[in-house]
Tab-separated table of C-alpha atoms in Angstrom:
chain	number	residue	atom	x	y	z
T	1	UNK	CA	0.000	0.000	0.000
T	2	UNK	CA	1.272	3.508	-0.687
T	3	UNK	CA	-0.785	5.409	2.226
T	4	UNK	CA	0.341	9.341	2.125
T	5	UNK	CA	0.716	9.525	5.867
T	6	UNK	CA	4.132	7.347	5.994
T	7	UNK	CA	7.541	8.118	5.020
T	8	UNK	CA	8.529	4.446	3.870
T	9	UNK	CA	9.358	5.145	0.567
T	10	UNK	CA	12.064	7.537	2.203
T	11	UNK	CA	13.551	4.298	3.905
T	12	UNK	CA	17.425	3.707	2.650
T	13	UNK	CA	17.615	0.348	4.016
T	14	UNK	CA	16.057	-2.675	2.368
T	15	UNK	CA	12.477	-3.559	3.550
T	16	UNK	CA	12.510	-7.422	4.291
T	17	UNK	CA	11.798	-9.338	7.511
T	18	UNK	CA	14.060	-9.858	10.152
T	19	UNK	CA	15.779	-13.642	10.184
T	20	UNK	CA	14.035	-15.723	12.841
T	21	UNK	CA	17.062	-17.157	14.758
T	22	UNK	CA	18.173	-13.703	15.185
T	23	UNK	CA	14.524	-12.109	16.708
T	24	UNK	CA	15.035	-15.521	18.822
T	25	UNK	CA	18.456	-13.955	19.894
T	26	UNK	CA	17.275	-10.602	20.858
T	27	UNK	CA	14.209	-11.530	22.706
T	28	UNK	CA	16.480	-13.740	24.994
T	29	UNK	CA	19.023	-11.351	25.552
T	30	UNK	CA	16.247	-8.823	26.816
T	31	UNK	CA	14.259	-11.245	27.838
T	32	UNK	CA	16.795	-11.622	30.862
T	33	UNK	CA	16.398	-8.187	31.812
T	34	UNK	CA	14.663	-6.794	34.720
T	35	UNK	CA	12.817	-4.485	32.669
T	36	UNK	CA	11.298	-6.141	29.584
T	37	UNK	CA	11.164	-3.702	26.808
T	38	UNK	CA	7.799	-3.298	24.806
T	39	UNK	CA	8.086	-5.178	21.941
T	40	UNK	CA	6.949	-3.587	18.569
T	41	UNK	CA	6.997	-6.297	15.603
T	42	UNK	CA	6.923	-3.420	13.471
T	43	UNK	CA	8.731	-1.127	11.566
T	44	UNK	CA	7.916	1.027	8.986
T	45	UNK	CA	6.067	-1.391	6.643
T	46	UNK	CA	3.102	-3.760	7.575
T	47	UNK	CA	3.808	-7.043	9.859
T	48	UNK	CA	0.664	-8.790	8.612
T	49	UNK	CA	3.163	-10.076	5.748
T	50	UNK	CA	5.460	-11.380	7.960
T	51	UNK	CA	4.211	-14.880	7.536
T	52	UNK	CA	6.033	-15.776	11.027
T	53	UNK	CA	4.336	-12.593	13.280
T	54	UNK	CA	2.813	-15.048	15.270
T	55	UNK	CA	5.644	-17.148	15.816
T	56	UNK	CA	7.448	-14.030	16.845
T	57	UNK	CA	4.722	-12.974	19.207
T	58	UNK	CA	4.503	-16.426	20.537
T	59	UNK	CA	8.428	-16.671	21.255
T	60	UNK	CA	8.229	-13.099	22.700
T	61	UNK	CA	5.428	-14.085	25.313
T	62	UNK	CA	6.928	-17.293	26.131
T	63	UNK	CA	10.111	-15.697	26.858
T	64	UNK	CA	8.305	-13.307	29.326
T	65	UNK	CA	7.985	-10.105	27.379
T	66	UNK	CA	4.896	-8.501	28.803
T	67	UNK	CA	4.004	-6.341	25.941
T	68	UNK	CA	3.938	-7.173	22.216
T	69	UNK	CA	2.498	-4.540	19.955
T	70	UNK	CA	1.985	-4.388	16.745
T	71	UNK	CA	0.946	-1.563	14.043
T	72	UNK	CA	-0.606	-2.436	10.421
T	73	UNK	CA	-3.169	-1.001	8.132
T	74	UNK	CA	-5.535	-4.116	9.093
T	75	UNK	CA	-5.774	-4.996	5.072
T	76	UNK	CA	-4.489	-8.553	5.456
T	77	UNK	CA	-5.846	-8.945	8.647
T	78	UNK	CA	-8.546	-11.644	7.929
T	79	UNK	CA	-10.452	-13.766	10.052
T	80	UNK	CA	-7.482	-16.480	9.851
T	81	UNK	CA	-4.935	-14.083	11.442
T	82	UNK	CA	-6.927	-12.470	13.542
T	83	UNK	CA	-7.273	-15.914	15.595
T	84	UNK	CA	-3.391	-17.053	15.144
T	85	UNK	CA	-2.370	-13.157	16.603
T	86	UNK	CA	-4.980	-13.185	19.432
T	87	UNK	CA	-3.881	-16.867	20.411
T	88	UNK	CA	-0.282	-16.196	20.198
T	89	UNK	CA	-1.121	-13.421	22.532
T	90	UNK	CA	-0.123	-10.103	20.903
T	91	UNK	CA	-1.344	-7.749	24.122
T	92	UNK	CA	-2.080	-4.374	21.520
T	93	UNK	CA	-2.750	-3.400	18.143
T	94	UNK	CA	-2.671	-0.106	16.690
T	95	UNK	CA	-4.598	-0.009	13.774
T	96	UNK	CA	-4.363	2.925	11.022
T	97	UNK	CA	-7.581	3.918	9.272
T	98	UNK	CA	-6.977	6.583	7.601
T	99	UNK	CA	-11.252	7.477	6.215
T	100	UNK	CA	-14.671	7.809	7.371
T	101	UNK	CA	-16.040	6.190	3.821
T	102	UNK	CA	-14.748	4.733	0.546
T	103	UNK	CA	-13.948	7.826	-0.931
T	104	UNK	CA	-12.499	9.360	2.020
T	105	UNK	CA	-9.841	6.219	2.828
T	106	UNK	CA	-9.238	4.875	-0.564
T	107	UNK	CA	-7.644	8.297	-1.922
T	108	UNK	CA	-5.880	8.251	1.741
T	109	UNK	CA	-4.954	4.727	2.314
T	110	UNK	CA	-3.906	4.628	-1.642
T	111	UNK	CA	-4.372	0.370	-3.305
T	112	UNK	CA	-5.973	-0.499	-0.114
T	113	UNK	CA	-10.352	-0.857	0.097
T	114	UNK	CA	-12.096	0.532	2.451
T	115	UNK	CA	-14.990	-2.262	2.735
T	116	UNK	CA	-12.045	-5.336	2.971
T	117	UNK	CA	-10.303	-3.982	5.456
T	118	UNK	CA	-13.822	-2.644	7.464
T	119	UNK	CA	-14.902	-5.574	7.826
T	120	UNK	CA	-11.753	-7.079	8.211
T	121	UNK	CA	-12.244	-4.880	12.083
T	122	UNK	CA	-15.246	-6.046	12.191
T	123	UNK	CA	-14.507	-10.062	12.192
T	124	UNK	CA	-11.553	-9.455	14.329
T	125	UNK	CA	-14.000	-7.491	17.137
T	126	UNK	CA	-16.312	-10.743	17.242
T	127	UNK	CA	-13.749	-13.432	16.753
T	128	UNK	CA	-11.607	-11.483	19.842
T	129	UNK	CA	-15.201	-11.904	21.561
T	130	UNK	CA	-16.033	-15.246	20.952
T	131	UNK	CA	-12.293	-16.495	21.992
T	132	UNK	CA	-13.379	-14.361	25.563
T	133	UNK	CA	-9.986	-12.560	25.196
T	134	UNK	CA	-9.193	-9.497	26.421
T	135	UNK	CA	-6.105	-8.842	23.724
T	136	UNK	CA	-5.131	-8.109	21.728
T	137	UNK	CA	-6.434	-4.598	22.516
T	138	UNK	CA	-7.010	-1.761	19.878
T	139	UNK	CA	-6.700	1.357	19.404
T	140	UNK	CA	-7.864	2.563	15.966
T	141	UNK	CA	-5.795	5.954	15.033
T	142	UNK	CA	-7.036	8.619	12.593
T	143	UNK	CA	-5.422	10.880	11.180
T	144	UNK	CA	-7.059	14.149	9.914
T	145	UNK	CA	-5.709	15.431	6.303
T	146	UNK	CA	-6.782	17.163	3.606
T	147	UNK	CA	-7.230	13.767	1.629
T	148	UNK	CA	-9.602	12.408	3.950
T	149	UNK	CA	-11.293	16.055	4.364
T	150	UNK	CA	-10.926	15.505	8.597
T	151	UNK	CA	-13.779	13.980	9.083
T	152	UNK	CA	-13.169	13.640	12.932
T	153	UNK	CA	-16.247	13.542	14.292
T	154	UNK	CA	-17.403	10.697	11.182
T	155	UNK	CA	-14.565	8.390	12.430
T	156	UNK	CA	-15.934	8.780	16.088
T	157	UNK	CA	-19.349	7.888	15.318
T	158	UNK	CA	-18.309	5.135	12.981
T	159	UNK	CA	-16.116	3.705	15.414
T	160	UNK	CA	-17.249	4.261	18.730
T	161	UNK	CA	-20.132	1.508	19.522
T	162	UNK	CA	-17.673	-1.103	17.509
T	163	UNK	CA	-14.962	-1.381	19.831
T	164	UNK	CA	-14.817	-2.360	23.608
T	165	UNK	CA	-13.871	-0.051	25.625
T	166	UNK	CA	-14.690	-2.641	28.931
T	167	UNK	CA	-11.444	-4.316	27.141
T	168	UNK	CA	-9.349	-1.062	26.987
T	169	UNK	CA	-9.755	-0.680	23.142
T	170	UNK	CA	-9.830	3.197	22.039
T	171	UNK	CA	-9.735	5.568	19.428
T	172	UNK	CA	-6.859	8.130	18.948
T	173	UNK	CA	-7.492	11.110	17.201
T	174	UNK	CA	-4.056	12.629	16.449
T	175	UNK	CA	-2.225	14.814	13.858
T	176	UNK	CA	0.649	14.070	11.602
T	177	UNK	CA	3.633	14.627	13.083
T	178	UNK	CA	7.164	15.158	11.120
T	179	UNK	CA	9.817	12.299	11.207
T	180	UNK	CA	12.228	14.463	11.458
């Protein structure tokens, strides 16, 4: 996807997914310490095509890391991988939605659809509710711009009576900040 919010085209390094044995590595090493570092199975590109993130989150529970979060677009996210992330036991997911309708997201969230990935939330809401899970937790972030015409209030109402807020999930309303 080619969303106008992120600088990943800017990225020098080669996007690709970091070699299992040496994730395994790290999350011993830090896995030992007495403060266990957040873990964000992210970077800037989307983890749902990281065919091993629940592997990843699994190792990093087992190993005692208290909080795995993770940040995607929720395109990919179908039913499927919304069970194997909420039984490996990711604890939060941030989820970028970018539009309050088809027009508003598509020319924001640029090759991705606004119904797919809609109701992609949507089955991941009521599959996290029939597991009886509390997490992954979500917090679905907008982003007001001039391609999505800021729509605030829209992304409230659309959102609000979805999520669970007994189970910690919120929105967040923010503005785009500069990576530099």
């Amino acid at each position: 996807s080619q969303c106008v919010m992120c600088p990943r085209e800017k990225l020098t390094r080669k996007p690709g997914f970091m070699d299992f044995g040496l994730f395994e590595k790290i999350i011993k090493e830090v896995s030992g310490m007495r403060h266990k570092p957040v873990t964000h199975l992210h970077g800037f590109g989307e983890p749902l095509l990281d065919k091993l993130l629940a592997e990843r989150i699994e190792l990093a529970k087992t190993n005692g890391i208290k909080h795995t979060y993770i940040v995607t677009n929720a395109s990919l996210l179908f039913p499927e991988t919304s069970r194997k992330i909420i039984n490996a036991g990711l604890d939060k997911m941030k989820i970028s939605f970018y539009g309050t309708d088809e027009e508003s997201y598509n020319a924001t969230m640029r090759k991705l659809n606004f119904n797919v990935t809609f109701q992609n939330i949507i089955d991941f809401l009521r599959i996290r509710k029939e597991l009886k899970r509390k997490n992954p937790q979500l917090i679905l972030q907008y982003i007001p711009h001039e391609t999505n015409n800021a729509r605030t209030e829209e992304f409230s109402a659309l959102w609000s009576n979805l999520i669970d807020k007994k189970v910690g999930d919120c929105l967040n309303i923010t503005s785009l900040h500069n990576y530099g």
